[in-house]
Coordinates of C-alpha atoms in Angstrom, one line a residue:
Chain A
X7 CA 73.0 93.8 37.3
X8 CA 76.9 93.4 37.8
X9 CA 79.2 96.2 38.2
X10 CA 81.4 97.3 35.3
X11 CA 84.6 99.5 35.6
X12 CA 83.5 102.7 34.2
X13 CA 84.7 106.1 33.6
X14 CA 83.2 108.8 35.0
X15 CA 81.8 110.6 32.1
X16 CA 80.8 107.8 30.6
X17 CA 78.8 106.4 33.3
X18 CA 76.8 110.0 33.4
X19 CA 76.5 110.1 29.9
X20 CA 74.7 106.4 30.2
X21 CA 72.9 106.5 33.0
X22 CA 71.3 109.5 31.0
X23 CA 70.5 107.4 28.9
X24 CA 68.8 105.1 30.3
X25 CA 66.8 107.6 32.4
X26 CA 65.4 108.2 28.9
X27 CA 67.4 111.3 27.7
X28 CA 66.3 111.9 23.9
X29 CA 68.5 115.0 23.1
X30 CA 72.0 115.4 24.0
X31 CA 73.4 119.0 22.6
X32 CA 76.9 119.9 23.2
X33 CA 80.3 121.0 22.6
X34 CA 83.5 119.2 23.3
X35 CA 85.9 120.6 26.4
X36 CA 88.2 118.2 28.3
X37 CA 87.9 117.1 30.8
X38 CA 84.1 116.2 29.9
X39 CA 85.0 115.1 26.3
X40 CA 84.5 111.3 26.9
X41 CA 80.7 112.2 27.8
X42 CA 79.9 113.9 24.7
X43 CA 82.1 111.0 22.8
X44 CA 79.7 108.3 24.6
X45 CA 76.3 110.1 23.4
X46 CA 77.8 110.9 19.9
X47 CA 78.1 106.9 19.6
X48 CA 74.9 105.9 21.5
X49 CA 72.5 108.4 20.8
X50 CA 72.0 107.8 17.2
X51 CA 72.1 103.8 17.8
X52 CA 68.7 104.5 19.3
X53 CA 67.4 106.7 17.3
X54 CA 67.4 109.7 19.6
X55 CA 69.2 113.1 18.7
X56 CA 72.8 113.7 19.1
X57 CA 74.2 117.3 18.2
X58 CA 77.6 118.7 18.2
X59 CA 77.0 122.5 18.1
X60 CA 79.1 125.1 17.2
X61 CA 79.4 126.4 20.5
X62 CA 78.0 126.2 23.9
X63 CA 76.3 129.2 23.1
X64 CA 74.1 127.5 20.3
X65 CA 74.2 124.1 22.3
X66 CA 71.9 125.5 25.4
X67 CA 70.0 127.5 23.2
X68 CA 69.2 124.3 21.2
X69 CA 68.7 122.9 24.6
X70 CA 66.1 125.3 25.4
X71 CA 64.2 124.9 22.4
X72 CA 64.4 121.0 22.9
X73 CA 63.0 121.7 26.2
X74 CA 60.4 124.3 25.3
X75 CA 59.2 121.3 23.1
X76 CA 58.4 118.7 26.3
X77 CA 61.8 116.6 25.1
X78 CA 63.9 115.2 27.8
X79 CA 67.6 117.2 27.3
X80 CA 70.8 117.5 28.4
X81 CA 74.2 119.3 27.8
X82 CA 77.4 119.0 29.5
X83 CA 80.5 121.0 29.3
X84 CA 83.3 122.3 31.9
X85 CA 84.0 125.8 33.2
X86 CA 84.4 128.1 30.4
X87 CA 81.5 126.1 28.3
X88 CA 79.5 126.6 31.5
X89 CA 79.9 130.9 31.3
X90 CA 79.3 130.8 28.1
X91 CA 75.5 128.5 28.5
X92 CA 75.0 131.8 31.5
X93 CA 72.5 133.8 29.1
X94 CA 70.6 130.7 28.0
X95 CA 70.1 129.2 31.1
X96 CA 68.9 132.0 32.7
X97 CA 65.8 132.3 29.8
X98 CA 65.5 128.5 30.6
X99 CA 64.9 129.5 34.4
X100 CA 62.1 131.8 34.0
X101 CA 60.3 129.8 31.1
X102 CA 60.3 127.5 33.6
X103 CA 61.5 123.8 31.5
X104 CA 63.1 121.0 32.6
X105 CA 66.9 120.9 31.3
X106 CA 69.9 118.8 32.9
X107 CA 73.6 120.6 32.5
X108 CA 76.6 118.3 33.6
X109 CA 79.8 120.6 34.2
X110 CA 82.9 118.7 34.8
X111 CA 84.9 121.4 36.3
X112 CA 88.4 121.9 35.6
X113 CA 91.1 124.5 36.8
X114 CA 90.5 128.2 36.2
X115 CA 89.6 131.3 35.6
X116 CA 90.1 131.9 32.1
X117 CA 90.9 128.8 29.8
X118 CA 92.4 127.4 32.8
X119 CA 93.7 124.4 32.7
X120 CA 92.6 120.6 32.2
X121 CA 93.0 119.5 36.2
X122 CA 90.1 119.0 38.4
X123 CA 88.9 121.8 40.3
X124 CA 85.5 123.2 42.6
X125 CA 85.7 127.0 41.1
X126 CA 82.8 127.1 39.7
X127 CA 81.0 126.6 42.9
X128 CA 79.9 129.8 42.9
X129 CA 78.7 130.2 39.2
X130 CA 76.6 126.9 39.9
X131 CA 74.7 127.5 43.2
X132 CA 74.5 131.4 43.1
X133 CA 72.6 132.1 40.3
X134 CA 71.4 131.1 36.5
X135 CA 72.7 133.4 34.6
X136 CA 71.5 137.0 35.0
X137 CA 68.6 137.9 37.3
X138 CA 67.1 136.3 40.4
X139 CA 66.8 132.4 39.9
X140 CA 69.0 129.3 40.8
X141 CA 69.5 125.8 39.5
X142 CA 69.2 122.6 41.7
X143 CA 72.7 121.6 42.1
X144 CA 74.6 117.7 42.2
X145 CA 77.6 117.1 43.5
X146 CA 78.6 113.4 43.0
X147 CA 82.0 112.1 45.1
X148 CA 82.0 108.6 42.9
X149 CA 81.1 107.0 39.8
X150 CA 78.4 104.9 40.8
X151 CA 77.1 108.6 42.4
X152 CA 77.8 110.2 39.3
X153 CA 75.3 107.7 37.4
X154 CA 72.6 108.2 40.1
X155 CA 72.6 111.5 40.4
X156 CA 72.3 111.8 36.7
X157 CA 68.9 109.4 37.0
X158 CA 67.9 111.8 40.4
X159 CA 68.8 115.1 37.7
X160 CA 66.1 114.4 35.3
X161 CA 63.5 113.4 38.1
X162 CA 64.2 116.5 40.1
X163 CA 64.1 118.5 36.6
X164 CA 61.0 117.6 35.7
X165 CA 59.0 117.6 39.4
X166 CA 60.1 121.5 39.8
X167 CA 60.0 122.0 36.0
X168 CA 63.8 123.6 36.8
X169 CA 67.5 123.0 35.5
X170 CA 69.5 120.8 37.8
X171 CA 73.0 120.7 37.2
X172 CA 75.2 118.0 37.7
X173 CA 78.8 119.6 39.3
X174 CA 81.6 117.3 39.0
X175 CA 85.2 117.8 38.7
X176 CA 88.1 116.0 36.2
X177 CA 88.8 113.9 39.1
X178 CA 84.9 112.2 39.2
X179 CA 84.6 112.5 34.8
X180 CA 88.3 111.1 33.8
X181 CA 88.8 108.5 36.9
X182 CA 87.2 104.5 36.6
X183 CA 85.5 102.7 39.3
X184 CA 83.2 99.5 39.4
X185 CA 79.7 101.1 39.1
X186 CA 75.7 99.5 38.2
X187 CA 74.3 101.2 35.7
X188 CA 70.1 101.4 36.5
X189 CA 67.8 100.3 34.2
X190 CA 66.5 101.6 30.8
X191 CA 63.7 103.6 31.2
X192 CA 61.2 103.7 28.5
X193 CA 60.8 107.0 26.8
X194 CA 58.0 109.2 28.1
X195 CA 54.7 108.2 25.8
X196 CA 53.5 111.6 25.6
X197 CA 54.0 115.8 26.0
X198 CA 53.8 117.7 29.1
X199 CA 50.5 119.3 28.9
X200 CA 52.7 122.5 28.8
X201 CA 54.5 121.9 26.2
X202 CA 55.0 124.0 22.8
X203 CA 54.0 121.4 20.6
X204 CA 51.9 122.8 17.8
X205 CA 48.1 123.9 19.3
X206 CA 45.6 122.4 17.2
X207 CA 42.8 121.5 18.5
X208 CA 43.2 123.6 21.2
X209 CA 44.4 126.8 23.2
X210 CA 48.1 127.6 22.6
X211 CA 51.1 127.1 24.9
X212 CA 53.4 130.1 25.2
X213 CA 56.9 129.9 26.6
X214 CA 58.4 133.6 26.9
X215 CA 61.0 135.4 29.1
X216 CA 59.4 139.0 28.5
X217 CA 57.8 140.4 30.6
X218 CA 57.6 144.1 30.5
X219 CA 55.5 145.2 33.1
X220 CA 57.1 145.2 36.5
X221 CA 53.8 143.8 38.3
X222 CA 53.8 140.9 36.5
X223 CA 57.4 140.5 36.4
X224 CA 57.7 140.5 40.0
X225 CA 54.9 138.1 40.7
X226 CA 56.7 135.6 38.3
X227 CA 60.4 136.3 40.7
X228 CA 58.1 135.8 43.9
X229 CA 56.8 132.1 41.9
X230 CA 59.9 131.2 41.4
X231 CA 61.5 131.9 44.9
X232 CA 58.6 130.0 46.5
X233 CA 59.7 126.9 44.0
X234 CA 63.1 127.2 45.1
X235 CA 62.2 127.4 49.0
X236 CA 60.0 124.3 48.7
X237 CA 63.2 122.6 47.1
X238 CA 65.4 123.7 49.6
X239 CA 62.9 122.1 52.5
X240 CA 62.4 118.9 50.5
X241 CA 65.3 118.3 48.6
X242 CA 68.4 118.6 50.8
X243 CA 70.9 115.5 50.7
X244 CA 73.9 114.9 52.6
X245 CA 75.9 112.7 53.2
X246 CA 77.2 112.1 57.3
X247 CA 80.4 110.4 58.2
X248 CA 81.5 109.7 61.8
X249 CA 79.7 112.8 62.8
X250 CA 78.1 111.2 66.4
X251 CA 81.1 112.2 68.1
X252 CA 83.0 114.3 66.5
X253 CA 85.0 117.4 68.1
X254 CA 86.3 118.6 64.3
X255 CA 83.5 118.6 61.2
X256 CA 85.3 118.4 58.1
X257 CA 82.5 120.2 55.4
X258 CA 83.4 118.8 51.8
X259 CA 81.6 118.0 48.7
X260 CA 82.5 115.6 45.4
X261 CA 86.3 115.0 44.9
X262 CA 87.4 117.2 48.0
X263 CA 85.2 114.8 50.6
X264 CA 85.8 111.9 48.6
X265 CA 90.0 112.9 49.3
X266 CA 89.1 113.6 53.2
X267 CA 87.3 110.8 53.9
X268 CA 90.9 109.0 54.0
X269 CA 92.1 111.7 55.8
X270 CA 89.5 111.4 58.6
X271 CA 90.3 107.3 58.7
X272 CA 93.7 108.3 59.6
X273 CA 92.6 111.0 62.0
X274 CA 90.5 109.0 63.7
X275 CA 93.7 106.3 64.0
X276 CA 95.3 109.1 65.9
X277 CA 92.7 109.6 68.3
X278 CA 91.0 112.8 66.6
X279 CA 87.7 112.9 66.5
X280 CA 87.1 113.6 63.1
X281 CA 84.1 113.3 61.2
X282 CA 82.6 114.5 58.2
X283 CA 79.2 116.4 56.4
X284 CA 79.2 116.1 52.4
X285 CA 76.8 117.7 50.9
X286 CA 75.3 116.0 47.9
X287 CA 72.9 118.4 47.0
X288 CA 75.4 121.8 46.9
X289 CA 71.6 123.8 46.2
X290 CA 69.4 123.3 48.2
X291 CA 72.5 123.3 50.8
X292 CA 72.3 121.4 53.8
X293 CA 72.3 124.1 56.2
X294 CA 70.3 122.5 59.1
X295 CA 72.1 119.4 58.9
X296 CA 75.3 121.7 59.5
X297 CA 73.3 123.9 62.4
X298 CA 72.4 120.3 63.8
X299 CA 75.9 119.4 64.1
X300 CA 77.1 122.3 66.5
X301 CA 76.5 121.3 70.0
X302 CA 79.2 118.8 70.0
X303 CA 81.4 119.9 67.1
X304 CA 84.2 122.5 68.6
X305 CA 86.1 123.5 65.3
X306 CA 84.2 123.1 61.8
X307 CA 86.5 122.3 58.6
X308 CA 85.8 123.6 55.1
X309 CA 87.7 121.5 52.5
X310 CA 87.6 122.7 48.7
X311 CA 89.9 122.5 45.9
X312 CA 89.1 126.5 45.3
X313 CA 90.2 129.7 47.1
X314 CA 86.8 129.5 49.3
X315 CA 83.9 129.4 48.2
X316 CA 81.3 126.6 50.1
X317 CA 82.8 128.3 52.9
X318 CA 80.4 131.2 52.9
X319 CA 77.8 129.0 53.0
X320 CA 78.8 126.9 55.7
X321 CA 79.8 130.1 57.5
X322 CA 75.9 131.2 57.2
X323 CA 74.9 128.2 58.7
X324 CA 77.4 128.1 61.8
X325 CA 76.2 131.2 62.6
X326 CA 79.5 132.3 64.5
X327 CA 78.9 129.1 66.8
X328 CA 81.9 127.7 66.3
X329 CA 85.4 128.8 64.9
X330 CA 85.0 128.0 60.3
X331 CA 88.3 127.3 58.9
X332 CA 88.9 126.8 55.2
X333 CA 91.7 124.4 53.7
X334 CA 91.6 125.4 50.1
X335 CA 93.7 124.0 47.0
X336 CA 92.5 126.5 43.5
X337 CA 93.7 126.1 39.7
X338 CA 93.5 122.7 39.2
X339 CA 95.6 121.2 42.5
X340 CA 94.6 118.5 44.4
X341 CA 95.5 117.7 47.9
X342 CA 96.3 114.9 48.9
X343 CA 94.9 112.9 52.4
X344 CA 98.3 113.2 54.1
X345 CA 97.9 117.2 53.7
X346 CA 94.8 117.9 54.8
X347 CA 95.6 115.2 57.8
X348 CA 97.8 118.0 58.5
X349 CA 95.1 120.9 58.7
X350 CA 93.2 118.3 60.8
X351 CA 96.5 117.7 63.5
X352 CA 97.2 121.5 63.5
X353 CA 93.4 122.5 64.2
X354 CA 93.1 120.5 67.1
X355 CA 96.5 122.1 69.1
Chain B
X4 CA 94.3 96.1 53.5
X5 CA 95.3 98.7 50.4
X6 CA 97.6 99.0 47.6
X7 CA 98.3 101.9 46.0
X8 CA 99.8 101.3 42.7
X9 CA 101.5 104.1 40.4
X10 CA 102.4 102.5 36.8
X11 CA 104.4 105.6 34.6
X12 CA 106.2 105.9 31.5
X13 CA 106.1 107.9 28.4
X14 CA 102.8 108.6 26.8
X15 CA 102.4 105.4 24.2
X16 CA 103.8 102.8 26.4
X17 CA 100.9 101.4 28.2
X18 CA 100.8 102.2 31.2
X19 CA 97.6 103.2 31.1
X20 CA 96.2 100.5 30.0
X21 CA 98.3 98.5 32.7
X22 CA 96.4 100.3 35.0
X23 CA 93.0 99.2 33.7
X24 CA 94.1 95.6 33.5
X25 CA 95.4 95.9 37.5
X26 CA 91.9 97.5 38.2
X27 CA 89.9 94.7 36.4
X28 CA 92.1 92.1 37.8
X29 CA 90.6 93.6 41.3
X30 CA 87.2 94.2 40.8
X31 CA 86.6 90.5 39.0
X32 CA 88.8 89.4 42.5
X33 CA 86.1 91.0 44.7
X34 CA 88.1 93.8 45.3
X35 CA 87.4 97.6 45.4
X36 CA 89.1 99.5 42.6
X37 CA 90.1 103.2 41.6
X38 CA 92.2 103.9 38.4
X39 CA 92.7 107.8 37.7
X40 CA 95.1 108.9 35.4
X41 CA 97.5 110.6 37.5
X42 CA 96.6 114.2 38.3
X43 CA 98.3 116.9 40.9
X44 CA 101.6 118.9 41.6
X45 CA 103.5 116.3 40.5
X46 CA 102.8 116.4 36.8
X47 CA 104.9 117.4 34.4
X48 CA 104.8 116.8 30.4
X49 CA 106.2 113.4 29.0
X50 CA 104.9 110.8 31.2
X51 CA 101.3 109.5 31.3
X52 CA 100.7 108.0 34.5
X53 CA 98.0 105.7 35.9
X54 CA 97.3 105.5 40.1
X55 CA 95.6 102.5 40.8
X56 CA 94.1 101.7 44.5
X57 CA 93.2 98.0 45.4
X58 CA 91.7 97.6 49.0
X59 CA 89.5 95.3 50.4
X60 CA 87.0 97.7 51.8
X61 CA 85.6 101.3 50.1
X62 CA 88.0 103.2 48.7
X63 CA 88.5 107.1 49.6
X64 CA 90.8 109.1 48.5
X65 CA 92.0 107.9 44.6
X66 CA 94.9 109.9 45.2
X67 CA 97.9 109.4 47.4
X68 CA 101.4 110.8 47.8
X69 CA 103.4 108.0 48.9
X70 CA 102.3 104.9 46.5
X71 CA 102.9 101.1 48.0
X72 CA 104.4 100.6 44.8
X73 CA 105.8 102.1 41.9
X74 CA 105.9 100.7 37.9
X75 CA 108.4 102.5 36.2
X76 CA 109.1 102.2 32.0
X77 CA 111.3 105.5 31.7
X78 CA 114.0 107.5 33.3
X79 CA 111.5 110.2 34.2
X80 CA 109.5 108.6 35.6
X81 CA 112.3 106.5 37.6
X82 CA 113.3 110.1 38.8
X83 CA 109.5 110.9 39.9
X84 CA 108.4 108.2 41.8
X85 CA 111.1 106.0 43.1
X86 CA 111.7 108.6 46.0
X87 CA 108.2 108.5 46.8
X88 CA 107.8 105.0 47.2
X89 CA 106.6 104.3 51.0
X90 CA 109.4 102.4 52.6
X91 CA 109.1 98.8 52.8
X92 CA 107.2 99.2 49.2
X93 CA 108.2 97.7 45.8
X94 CA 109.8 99.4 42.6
X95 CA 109.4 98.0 39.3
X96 CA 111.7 99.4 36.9
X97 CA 112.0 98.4 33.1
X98 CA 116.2 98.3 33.2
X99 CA 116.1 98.1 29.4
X100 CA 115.0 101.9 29.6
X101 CA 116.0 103.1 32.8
X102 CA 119.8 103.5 33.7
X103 CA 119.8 105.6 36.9
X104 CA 119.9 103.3 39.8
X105 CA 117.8 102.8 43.1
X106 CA 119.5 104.4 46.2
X107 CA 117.0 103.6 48.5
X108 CA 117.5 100.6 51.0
X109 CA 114.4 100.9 52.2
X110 CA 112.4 99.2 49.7
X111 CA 112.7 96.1 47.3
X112 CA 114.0 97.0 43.9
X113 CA 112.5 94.8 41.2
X114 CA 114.9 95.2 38.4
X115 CA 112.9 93.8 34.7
X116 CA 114.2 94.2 31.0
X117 CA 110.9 94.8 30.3
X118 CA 111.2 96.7 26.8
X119 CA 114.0 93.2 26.0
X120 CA 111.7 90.6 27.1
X121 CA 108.8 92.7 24.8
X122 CA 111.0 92.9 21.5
X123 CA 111.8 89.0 22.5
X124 CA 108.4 88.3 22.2
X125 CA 107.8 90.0 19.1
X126 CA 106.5 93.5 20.2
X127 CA 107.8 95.9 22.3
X128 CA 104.3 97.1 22.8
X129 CA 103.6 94.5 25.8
X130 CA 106.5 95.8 28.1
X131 CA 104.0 96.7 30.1
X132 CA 102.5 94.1 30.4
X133 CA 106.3 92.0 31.2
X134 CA 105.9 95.1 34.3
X135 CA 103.3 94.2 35.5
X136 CA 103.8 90.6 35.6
X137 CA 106.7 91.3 37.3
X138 CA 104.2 93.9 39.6
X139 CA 101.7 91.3 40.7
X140 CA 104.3 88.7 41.7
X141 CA 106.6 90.7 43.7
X142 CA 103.9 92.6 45.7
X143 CA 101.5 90.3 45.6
X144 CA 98.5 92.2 45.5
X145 CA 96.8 89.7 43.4
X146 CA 97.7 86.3 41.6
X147 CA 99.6 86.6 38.1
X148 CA 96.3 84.4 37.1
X149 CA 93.9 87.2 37.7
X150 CA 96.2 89.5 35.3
X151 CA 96.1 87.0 32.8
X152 CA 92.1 86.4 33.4
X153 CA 91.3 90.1 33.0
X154 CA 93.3 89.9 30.2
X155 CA 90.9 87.1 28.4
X156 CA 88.0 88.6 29.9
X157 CA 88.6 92.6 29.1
X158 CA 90.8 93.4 26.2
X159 CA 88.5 94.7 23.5
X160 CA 87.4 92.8 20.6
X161 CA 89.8 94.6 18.2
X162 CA 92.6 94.2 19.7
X163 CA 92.2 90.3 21.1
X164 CA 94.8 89.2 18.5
X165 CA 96.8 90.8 20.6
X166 CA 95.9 88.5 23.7
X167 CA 98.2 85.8 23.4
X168 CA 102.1 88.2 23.5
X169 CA 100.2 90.2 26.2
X170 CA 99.5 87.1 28.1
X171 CA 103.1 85.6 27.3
X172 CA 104.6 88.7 28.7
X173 CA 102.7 88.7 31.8
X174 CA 103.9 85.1 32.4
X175 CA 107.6 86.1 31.5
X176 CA 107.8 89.3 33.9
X177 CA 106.5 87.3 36.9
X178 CA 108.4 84.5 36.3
X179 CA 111.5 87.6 36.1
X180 CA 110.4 88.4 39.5
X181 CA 110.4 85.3 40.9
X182 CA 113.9 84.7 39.8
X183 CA 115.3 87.6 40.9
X184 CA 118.2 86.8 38.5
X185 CA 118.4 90.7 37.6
X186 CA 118.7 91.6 41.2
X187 CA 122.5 92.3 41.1
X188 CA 122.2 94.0 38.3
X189 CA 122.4 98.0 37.3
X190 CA 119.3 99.0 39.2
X191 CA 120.4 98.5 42.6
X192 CA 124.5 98.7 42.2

């Protein structure tokens, strides 16, 4: 299939799609608007569901019940969309359903503003909403990534029967690259055997976040924990660039990496040895991949367009083996390559 | 080999759609191709700007500070990017608009009456494209026939009537450029 110049958010929103997506619930926020605008247009051509909600709060909700149902479903949204989806996702995490969330992060806290950002790094990898569980967690650096990792999304949603979020940034939603879109997928022929799909003719399904006795309540946190470590030992995905000999590790993920990786071409034009981990997968994070990394490496890199947030990760996995600087741009700036080039020429004296 | 190409002016003028037709003009050449609507420190309200990246092999950073080249339709935007322009790099400025002149000897000043040559044509809405006529030709970064091609190939079904003044003011801006007869002119006195 040839390449097309896409945007971003419209190359998630089809590559959804095709991996067979039959309910899209959501809410418009730039700078993930042209998402929402795609599946309001497509979405009903095929005869699927399409739903503007009156807020985020009633879109994941919607998403849960669409879930709850055995229907592949998605939302998207951006930061403040994203806090306010908190509650719901959490009840989706312990009923245990498959549900895909984009968030196109922009500039905050607060409303923010409209310009890429990484801030909601934290809100994304640390936990889904309140209590003890976490979401798989994407971090495409392109627009043909952006489309796969959507496709990857609904895969890995449905194996661990978890949400997987999709965190990208205005740059990755509002910029246009050449990209191949996959294949359709046909639309799944029948019902998880789970599902809440009316029980007659036999024994019904329940799908419940109460739990009131402790006991049982703690044996469900325990199930869920083991999920989540046998995702973080078969799920981790990074991305290695000009790492064999490198002196400096740069440690960046999505629009930050994709920004460095011209940074480290001109470092390495200088004679640094400069190379670069990206995560893909920002949950499970790569941390062996890192630990791998530190025999050679003298001075690791963090690069995030946030006041530091990754960095406590990659500081867990260094260990205090090698010195963990962070270059950080918050609120919606973006650095340039010739600034963190900088960072780069001022490490190594 | 890469281009970066920044193509600014006031929201309404084009220049994001410039950008797309520069970016489709590389990718159908077998290039690599970023467009981003132009994001960072640097901006302010009333210009909409488009960076465009051509370059032979991937593409990282969609960003730069110092473009190769600069497309500028407005005063603001004249103040914004001309002193950013890497030296030895091209400025494109629409003199029909744009009064201040270039004080930089560094680069080559491509003065066009883009918004002229537009009404001239019968619609001022295709001084971009007279820009970026005048773009391709004077940096080169891809043939005026590749503009015109993504032209026929990419402009949307509703608008194709508009095909033929868009394709005329590509021809007329590179064949500006080639000329050079504006070159004396208030831009670079």
């Amino acid at each position: 299939m040839a390449k097309e110049l896409l945007v971003g958010n419209v190359a998630i929103a089809e590559a959804a799609i095709r991996a067979g997506v039959e309910a899209f619930f959501g809410y418009p926020i730039t700078p993930q608007t042209e998402l929402l605008e795609h599946m309001a247009g497509r979405m009903p051509e095929l005869g699927r569901v399409f739903l503007q909600a009156e807020s985020e709060v009633a879109a994941i909700n919607m998403v849960y019940g669409a879930a709850c149902a055995g229907a592949r479903v998605m939302t998207s949204s951006s930061g403040p969309g994203i806090s306010l989806m908190q509650e719901g996702l959490s009840y989706i995490a312990i009923s245990e359903v498959p549900v895909v969330v984009v968030d196109v992060m922009r500039g905050g806290p607060g409303l923010g503003n409209i310009q890429p950002a990484q801030g909601d790094y934290n809100q994304v990898t640390k936990t889904a909403g309140h209590g003890d569980s976490r979401s798989i967690v994407l971090a495409p650096s392109s627009v043909q990534e952006a489309a796969d990792l959507t496709g990857l999304a609904f895969d890995l949603a449905e194996k661990y029967r978890t949400i997987v979020i999709v965190a990208g940034d205005g740059m990755i939603g509002q910029m246009m690259e050449p990209a191949e879109l996959p294949p359709m997928k046909s639309l799944p022929a029948t019902r998880p055997d789970w599902a809440v799909t009316g029980a007659k003719g036999r024994l019904k399904n329940v799908i419940t976040s109460v739990f009131l006795d402790a006991e049982v309540m703690e044996a469900i946190n325990w199930r869920l924990k083991a999920k989540l470590d046998r995702i973080q030992a078969e799920e981790v995905r990074c991305e290695l660039t000009l790492v064999d000999d490198a002196e400096i590790l740069i440690v960046a993920f999505g629009s930050a990496a994709r920004i460095t990786k011209t940074a480290i071409r001109e470092a390495r034009e200088q004679g640094i040895r400069a190379g670069m981990l990206r995560p893909i997968t920002l949950l499970p994070f790569p941390s062996t991949a890192i630990e791998e990394l530190l025999d050679r490496v003298q001075t690791v890199l963090v690069v995030e367009m946030n006041t530091g947030q990754m960095v406590d990760d990659v500081r867990l996995a260094v260990q205090g083996r090698a010195p963990v600087h962070l270059y950080g741009r918050p609120g919606g700036s973006v650095p340039v390559p010739d600034e963190i080039l900088d960072v780069i020429m001022s490490l190594r004296a | 080999m890469q281009q970066a190409i920044v193509i600014s002016g006031f929201g309404g003028q084009g220049t994001l759609f410039a950008g797309m037709v520069l970016a489709y003009a590389g990718m159908d050449h077998g290039k690599h191709v970023t467009w981003i609507p132009s994001y960072g420190p640097e901006m302010r309200g009333g210009t909409a700007n488009a960076t465009v990246i051509v370059r032979d092999e991937e593409i990282g950073s969609p960003v730069v500070r110092y473009p190769d080249a600069a497309v500028v339709l407005n005063n603001p935007s004249m103040e914004k990017y001309e002193p950013l322009i890497k030296a030895g790099g091209v400025l494109v400025a629409n003199i029909s608009l744009v009064s201040a002149p270039s004080h930089r000897p560094d680069i080559t000043c491509v003065p066009v009456p883009a918004s002229d040559v537009a009404t001239q044509l019968g619609d001022v809405r295709v001084a971009n494209m007279v820009a970026l006529g005048a773009l391709a030709k004077a940096t080169k970064i891809l043939p005026v026939e590749a503009i015109v091609q993504a032209l026929q190939d990419h402009l949307p079904e509703r608008k194709r009537y508009l095909l033929e003044p868009n394709r005329q003011a590509v021809q007329e801006g590179a064949q500006i450029a080639e000329r050079g007869e504006w070159a004396s002119q208030r831009i670079s006195e």
